[in-house]
Coordinates of C-alpha atoms and ligand atoms in Angstrom, one line a residue:
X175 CA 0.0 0.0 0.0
X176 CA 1.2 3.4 -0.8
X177 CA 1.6 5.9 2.0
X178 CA -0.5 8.9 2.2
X179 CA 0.2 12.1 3.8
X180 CA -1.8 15.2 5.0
X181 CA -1.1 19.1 5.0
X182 CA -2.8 21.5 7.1
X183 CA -2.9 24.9 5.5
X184 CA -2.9 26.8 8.5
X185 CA -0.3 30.1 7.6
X186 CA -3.1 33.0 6.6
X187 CA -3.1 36.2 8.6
X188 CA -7.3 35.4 8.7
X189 CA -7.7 39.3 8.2
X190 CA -11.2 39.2 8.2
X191 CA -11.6 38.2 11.9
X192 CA -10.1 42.1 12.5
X193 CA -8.1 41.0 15.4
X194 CA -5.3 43.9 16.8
X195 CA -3.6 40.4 18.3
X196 CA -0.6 39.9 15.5
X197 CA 0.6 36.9 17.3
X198 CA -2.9 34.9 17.0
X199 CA -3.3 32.9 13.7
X200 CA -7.3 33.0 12.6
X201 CA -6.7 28.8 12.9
X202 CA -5.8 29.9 17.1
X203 CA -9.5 31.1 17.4
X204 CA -11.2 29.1 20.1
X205 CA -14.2 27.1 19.1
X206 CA -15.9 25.3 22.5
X207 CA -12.6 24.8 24.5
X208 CA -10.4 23.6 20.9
X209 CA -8.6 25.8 18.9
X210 CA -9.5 25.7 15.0
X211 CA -6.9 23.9 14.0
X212 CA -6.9 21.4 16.5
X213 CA -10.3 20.2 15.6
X214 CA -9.2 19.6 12.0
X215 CA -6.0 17.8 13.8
X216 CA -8.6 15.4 15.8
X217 CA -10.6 14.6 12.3
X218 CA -7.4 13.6 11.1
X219 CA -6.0 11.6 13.3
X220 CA -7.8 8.5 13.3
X221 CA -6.8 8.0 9.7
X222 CA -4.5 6.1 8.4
X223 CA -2.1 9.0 7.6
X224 CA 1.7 8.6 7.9
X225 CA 2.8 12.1 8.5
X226 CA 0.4 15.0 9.2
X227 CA 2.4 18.6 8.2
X228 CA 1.2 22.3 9.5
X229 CA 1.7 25.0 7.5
X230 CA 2.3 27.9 10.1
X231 CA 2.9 31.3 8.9
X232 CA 1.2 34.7 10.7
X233 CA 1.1 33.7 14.0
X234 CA 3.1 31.0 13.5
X235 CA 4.4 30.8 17.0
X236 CA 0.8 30.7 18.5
X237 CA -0.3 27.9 16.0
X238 CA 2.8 25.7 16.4
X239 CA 2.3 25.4 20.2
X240 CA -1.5 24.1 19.6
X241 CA -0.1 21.4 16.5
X242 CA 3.4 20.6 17.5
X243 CA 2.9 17.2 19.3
X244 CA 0.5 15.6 16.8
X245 CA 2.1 17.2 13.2
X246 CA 5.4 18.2 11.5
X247 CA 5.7 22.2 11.9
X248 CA 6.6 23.8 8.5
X249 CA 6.8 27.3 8.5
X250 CA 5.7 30.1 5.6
X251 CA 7.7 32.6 6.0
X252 CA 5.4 35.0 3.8
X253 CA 2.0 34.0 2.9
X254 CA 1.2 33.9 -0.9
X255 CA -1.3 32.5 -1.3
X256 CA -2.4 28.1 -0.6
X257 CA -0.4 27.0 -3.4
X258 CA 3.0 28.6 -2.1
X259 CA 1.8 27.3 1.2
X260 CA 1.7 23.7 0.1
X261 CA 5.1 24.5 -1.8
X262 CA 7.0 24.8 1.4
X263 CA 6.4 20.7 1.9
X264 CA 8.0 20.0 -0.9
X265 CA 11.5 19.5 0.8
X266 CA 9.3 16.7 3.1
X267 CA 7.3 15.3 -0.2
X268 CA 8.4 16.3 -3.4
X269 CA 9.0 13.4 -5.7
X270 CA 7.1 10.6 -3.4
X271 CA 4.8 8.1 -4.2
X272 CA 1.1 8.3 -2.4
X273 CA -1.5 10.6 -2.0
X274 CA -1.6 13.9 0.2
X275 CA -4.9 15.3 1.6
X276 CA -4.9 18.6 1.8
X277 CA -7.1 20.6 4.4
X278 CA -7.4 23.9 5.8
X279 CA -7.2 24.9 9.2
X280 CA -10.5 27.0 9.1
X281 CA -12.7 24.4 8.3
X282 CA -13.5 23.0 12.2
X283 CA -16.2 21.0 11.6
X284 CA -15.0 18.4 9.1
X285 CA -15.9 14.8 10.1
X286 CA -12.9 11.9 9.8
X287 CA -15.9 10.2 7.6
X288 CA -16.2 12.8 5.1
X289 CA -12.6 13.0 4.5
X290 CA -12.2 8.9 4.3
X291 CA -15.1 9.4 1.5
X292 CA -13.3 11.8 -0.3
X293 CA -9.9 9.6 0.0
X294 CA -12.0 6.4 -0.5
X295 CA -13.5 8.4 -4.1
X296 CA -10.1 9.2 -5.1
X297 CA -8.6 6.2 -4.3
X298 CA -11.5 3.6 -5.7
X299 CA -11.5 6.6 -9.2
X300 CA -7.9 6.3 -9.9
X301 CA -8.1 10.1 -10.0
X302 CA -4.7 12.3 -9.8
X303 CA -6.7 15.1 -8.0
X304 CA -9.9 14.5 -6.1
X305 CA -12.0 17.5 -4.8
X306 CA -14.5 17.7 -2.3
X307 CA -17.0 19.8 -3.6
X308 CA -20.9 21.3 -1.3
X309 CA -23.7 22.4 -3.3
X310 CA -24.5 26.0 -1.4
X311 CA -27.4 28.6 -1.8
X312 CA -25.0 31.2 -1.1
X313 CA -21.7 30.7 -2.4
X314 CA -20.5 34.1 -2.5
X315 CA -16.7 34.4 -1.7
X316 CA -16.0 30.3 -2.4
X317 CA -14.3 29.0 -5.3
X318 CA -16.6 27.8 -8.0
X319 CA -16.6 24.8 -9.8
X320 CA -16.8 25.4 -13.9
X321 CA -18.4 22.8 -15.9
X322 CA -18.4 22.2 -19.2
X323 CA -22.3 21.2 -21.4
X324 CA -20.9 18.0 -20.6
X325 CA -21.0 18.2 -16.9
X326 CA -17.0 17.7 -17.2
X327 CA -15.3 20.1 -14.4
X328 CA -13.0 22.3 -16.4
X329 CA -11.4 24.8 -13.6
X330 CA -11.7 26.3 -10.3
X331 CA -12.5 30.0 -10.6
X332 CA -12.4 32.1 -7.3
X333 CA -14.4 35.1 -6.3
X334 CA -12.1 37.9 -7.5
X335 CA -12.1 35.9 -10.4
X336 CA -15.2 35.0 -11.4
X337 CA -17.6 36.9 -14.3
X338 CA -21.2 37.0 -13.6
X339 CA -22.0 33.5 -15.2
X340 CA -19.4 31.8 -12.8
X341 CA -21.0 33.7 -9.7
X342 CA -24.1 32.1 -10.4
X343 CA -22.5 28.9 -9.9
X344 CA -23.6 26.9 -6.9
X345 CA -21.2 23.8 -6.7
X346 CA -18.2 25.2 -4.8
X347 CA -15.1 23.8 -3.6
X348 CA -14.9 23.2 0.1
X349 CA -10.4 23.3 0.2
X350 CA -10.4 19.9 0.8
X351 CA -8.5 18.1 -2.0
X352 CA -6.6 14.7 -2.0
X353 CA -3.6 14.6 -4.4
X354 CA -1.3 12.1 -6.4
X355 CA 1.5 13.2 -4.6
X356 CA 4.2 12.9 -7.1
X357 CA 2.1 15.3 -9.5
X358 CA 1.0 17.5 -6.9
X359 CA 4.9 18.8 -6.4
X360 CA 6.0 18.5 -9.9
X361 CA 3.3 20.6 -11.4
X362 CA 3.2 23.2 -8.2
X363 CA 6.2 24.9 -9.6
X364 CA 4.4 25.9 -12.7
X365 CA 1.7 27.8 -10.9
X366 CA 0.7 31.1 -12.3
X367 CA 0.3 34.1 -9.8
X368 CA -3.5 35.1 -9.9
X369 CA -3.4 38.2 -11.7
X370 CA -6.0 40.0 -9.4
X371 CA -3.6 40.0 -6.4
X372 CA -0.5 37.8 -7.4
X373 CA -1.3 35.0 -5.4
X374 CA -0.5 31.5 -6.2
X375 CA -3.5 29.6 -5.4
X376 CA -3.8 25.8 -5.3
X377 CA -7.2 26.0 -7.1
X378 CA -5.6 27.3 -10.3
X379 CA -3.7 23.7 -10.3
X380 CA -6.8 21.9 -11.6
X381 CA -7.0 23.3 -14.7
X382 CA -3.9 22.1 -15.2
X383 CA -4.2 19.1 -14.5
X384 CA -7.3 18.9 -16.7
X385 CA -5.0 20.5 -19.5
X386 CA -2.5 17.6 -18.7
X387 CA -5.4 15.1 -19.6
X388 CA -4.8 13.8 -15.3
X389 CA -8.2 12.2 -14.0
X390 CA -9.6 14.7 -11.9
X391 CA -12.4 14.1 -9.9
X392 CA -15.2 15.3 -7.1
X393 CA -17.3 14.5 -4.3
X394 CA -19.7 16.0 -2.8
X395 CA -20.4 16.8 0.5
X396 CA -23.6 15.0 2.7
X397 CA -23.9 18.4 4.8
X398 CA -23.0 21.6 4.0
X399 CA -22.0 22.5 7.3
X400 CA -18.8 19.9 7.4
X401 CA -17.0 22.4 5.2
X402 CA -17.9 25.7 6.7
X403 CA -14.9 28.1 6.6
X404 CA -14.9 30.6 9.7
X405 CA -13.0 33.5 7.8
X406 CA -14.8 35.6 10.6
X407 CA -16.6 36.4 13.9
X408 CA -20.3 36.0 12.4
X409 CA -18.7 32.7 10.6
X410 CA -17.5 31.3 13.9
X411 CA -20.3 31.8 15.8
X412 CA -22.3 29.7 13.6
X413 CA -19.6 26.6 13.2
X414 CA -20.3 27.2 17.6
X415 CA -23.6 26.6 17.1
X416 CA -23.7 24.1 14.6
X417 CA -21.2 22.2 16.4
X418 CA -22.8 22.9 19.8
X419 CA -25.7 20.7 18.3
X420 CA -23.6 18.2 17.7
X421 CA -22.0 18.2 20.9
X422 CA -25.5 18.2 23.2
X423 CA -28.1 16.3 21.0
X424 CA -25.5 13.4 21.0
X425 CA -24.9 13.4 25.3
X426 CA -28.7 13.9 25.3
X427 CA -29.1 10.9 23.9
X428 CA -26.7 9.0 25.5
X429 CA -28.9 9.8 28.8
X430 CA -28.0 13.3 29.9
X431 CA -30.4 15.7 30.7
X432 CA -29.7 19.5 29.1
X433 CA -32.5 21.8 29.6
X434 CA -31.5 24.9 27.1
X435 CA -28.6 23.4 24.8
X436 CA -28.8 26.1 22.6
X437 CA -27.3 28.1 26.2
X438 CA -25.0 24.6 27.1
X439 CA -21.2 24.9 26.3
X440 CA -19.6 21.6 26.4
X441 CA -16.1 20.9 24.4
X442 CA -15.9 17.7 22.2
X443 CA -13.7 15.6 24.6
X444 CA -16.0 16.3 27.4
X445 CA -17.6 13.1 29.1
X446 CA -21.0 13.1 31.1
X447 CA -22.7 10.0 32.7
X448 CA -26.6 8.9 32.9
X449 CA -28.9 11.0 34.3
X450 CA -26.6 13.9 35.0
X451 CA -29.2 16.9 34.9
X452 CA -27.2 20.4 33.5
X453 CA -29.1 23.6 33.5
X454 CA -29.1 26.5 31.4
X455 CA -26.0 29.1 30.7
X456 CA -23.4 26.0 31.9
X457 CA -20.0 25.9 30.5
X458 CA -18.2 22.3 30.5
X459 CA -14.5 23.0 28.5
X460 CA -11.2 21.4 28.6
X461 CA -11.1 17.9 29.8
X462 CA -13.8 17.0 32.0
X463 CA -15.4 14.3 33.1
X464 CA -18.8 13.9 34.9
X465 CA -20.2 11.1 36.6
X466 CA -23.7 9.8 37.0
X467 CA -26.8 11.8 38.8
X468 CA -25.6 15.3 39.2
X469 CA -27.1 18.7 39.0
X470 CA -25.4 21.4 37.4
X471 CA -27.6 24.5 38.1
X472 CA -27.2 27.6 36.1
X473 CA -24.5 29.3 34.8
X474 CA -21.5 26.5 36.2
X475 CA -18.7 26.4 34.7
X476 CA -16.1 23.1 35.2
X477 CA -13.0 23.5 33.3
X478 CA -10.2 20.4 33.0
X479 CA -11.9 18.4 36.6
X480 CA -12.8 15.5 36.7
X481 CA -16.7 15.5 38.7
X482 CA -17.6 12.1 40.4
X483 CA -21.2 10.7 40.5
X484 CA -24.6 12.6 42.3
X485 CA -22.7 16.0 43.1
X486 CA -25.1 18.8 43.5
X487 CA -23.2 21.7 41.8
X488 CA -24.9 24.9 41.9
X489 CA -23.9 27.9 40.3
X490 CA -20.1 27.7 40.8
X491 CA -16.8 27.7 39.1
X492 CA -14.8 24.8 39.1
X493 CA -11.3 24.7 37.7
X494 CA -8.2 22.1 37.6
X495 CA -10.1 20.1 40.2
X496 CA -11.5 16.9 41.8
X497 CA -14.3 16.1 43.4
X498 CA -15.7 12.7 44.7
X499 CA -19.2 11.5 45.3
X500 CA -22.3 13.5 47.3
X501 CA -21.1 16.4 47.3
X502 CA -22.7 20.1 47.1
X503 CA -21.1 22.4 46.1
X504 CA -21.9 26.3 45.9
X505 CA -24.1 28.8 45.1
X506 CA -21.2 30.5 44.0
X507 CA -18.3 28.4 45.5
X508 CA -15.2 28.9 43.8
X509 CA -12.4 26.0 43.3
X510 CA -9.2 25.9 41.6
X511 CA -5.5 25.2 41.5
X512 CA -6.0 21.5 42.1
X513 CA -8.3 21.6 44.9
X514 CA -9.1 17.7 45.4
X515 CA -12.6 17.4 46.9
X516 CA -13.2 14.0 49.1
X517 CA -17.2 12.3 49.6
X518 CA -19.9 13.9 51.6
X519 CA -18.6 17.6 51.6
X520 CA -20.1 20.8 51.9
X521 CA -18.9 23.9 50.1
X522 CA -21.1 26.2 50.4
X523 CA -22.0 30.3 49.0
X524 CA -18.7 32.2 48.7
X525 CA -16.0 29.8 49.2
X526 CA -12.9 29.8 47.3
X527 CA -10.8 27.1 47.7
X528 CA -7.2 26.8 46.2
X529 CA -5.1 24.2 46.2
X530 CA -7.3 22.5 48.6
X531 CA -7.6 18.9 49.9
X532 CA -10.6 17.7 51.6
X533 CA -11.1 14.9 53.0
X534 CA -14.5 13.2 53.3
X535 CA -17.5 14.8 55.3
X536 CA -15.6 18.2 55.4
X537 CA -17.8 21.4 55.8
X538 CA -16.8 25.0 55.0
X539 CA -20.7 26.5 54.2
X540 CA -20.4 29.8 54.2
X541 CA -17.8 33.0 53.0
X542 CA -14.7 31.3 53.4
X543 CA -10.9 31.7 51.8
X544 CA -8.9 28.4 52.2
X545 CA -5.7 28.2 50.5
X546 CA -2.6 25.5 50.2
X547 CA -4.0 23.1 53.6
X548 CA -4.8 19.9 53.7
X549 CA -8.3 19.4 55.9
X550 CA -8.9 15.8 57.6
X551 CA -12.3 14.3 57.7
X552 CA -15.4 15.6 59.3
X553 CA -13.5 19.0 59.7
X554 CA -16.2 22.3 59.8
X555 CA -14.8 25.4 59.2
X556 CA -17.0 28.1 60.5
X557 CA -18.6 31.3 58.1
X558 CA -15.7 33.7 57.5
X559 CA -12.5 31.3 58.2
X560 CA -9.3 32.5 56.5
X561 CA -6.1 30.4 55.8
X562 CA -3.7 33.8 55.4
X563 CA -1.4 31.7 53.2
X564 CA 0.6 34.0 51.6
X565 CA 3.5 36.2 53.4
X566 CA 4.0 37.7 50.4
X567 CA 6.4 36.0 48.9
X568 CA 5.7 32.7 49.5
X569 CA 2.9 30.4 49.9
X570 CA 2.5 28.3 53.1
X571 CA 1.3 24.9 54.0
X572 CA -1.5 24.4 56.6
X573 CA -2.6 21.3 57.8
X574 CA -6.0 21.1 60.1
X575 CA -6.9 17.7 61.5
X576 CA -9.9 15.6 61.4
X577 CA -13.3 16.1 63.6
X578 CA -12.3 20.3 64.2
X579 CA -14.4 22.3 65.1
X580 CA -13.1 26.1 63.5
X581 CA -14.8 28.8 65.2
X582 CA -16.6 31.6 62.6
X583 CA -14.2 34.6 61.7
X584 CA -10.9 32.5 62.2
X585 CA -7.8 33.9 60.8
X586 CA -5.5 30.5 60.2
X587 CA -1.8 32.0 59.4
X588 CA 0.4 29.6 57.7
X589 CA 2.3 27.3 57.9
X590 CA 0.4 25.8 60.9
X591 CA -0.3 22.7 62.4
X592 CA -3.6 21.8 63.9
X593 CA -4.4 18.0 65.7
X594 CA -7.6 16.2 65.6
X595 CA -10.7 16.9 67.7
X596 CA -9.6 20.9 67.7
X597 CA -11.8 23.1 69.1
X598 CA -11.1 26.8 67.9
X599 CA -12.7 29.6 69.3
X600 CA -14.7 31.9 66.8
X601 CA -12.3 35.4 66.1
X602 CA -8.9 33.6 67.3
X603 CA -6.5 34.7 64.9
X604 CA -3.9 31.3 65.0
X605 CA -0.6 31.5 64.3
X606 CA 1.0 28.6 66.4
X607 CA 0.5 25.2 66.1
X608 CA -2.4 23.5 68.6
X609 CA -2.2 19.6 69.7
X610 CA -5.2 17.3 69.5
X611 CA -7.9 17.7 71.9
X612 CA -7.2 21.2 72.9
X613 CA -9.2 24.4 72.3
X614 CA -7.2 27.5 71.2
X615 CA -8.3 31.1 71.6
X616 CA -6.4 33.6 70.1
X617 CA -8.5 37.0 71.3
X618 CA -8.5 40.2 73.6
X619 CA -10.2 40.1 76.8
X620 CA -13.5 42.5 76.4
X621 CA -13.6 45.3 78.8
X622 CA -17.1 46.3 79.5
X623 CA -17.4 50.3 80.6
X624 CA -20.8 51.5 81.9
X625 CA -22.6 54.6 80.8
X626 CA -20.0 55.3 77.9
X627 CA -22.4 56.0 75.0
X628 CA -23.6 59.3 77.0
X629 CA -20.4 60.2 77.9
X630 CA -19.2 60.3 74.2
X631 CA -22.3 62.0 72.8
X632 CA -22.0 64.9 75.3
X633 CA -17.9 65.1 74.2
X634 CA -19.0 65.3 71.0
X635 CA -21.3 67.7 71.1
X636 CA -24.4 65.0 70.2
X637 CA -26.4 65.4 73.5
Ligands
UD1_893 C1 -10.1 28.9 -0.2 C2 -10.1 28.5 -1.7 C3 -11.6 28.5 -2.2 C4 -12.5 27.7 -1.4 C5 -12.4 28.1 0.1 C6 -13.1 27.0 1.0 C7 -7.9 29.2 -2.5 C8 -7.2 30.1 -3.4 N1 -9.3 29.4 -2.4 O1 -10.6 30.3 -0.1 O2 -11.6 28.1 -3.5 O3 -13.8 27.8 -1.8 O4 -11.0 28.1 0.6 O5 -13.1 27.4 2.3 O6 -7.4 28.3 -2.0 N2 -3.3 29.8 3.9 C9 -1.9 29.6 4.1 N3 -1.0 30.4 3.4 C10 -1.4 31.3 2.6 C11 -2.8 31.6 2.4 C12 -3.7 30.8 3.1 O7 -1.6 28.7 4.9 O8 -0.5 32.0 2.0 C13 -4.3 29.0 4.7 C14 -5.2 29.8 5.6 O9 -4.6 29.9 6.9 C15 -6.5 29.0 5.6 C16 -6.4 28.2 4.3 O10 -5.1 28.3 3.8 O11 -6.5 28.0 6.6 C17 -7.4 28.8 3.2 O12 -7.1 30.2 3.0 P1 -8.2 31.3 3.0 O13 -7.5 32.6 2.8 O14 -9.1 31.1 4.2 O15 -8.9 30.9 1.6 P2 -10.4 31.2 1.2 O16 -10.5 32.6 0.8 O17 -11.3 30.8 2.2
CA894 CA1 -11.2 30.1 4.4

């Protein structure tokens, strides 16, 4: 079997997304958690492709970063257009045997079964140049495909350079092509600049491979959408929604409840189990994992954790964390920095915790900062406890044991060390360490004075 490559065309400044970032490629624009690019990387990758290679140009630094572990970087220094892009592969494949499929990095919502069509076409054809063609209602600013009376294709003609008859056209090409490799590089060379803007573009090739007598061949797209390009902001907000879809109506039938999806973020990679209830305006991006029977109340959002099974999750923001099982969580708790969340825990309104371990049956309900400690089992922490774990330069270590009682309006400074079956009293402000079974109280005595409040309005002049 002859090998077959792929090339990501991923170098264009994308000028019509209007962005004052110049180190942010268009194919860097995020699209549910996944940058452009890298959802055209994950259609590719279950093929059976020997080398994938990104062509990275304007912002070529950003997009390198997002491809580098799964593709060969090749750079473009300036961008002139896609056939100069594919030209700068030609150290890697010019004179090989086997087919290269080409894609762009634009096109997010292409399926690994479209493109085996298209390569299964080419391949089953005996074509030298197969193209995956959509028929649109609106084609305006795609290349169109000419035709002779015949129904033979004859050329690509793009926008600039189409007359009024070739506008009319319908059948457009989608920039998905798959290539006979060896004729691919020797026929690049001879690539005329477009003379509307000196471009070499890699849809002028098939009319010369037409001219060549090569077999050149389509397929056409089952859904338009696959092939959407997001050249811009209106552009990418529809491939969000049309993938969105996607993403929801398949976890909704796989047993997830999601009252509003057309309000429901969720990223492609994300995994939810059985009767997992989300509500509306909830965000689930990165790598996350959910388990069975939770509730996700409004506006959550769970970035990269990993959620175990009937959590009730209300209205919070979870971020690099863990929880276990029967938990609740929030309204508006706050966790981050690999907090790791035990079984049976309470974190209630206003808590933020960072770097946080608790262990099962751990309570911290109400306004609450705990940062860098590690709290034992069956721990409350009272409404208004503060770890003060940074000195300002560094960030201390506080350990608090199990079955503690933590009086309201504690002030914990770090590092510290507190035993099991603590009793603190409310206010203390603790800064040494306390062995188990002891109370600590870390107040001033209050003075009581009689008759004060007249005395101070008649000094002041009040009375
Ligand atoms: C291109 C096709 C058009 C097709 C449309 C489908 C050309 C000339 N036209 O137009 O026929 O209908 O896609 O979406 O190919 N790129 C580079 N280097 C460059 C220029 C572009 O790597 O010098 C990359 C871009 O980053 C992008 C892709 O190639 O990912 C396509 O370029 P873009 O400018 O978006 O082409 P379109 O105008 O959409
Ligand atoms: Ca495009």
């Amino acid at each position: 079997m002859k090998k077959m490559n792929a090339i990501i065309m991923a170098a264009g400044k994308g000028t019509r997304m209007k962005s004052l970032d110049t180190t942010k490629s268009k194919v860097a624009f995020d699209l549910l958690g996944v940058p452009l690019v890298g959802h055209v990387l994950n259609a590719l990758k279950p093929m059976d492709i020997e080398t994938i290679y990104t062509i990275v140009g304007h912002g070529g630094e950003t997009t390198k970063k997002i491809v580098k572990n799964d593709s060969v970087v090749v750079w473009q220094r300036e961008q002139k257009g896609t056939g100069h892009a594919i030209m700068q592969c030609a150290p890697y494949l010019a004179g090989k045997e086997g087919t290269t499929l080409i894609v762009s990095g634009d096109t997010p919502l292409i399926t690994t079964q479209s493109l085996q069509h298209l390569v299964d076409t080419h391949l089953q054809g005996g074509f030298d140049l197969t193209i995956l063609t959509s028929i649109v209602d609106d084609p305006f600013g795609y290349g169109r495909m000419v035709r002779d009376q015949h129904g033979r294709l004859t050329a690509i003609v793009e926008e600039i350079n189409a007359n009024d008859e070739e506008k009319k056209i319908r059948e457009i090409n989608t920039g998905f092509y798959v290539f006979n490799n060896e004729k691919l590089f020797r026929h690049l060379n001879d690539l005329p600049p477009n003379p509307k803007n000196g471009e070499l573009n890699i849809t002028f090739l098939v009319k010369m491979f037409i001219e060549q007598g090569f077999n050149v061949g389509t397929d056409t797209v089952a859904a338009f959408e696959e092939t959407l390009g997001t050249n811009d902001r209106a552009q990418l907000a529809e491939a969000r929604q049309i993938l969105q879809k996607r993403i929801n109506h398949q976890h909704m039938l796989n047993g997830v409840t999601i009252e509003n999806p057309e309000n429901t973020f969720i990223s492609p990679q994300v995994r939810i189990g059985q009767d997992t209830v989300i509500q509306s305006g909830v965000y689930l991006i990165g790598d996350v994992t959910i388990g069975v029977g939770n509730v996700i109340t409004a506006n959550t959002t769970i970035e990269n954790s990993t959620i175990g099974d009937r959590n009730h999750i209300e209205s919070s923001k979870i971020i690099d964390s863990n929880l276990g099982h029967d938990n609740h969580i929030g309204p508006n708790a706050h966790l981050r920095g690999h907090t790791v969340v035990g079984n049976h825990c309470r974190v209630g309104n206003f808590v933020e915790l960072k770097k946080v371990e608790l262990k099962n049956g751990v309570k911290a309900a109400h306004l609450t900062y705990l940062g860098d400690c590690l709290i034992d089992e069956n721990t409350n922490i009272g409404c208004g406890t503060i770890i003060a774990n940074y000195d300002g330069k560094t960030k201390h270590h506080t350990h608090i044991g199990k079955n503690v009682f933590v009086g309201s309006g504690s002030t914990l400074i770090s590092p510290v060390h507190i035993g099991d079956d603590v009793l603190i009293a409310a206010g203390s402000t603790v800064t040494k360490d306390v062995e188990t079974g002891a109370m600590a109280i870390a107040r001033s005595q209050q003075t009581n004075k009689p008759g004060f409040y007249d005395h101070w309005m008649k000094k002041i002049g009040k009375k």
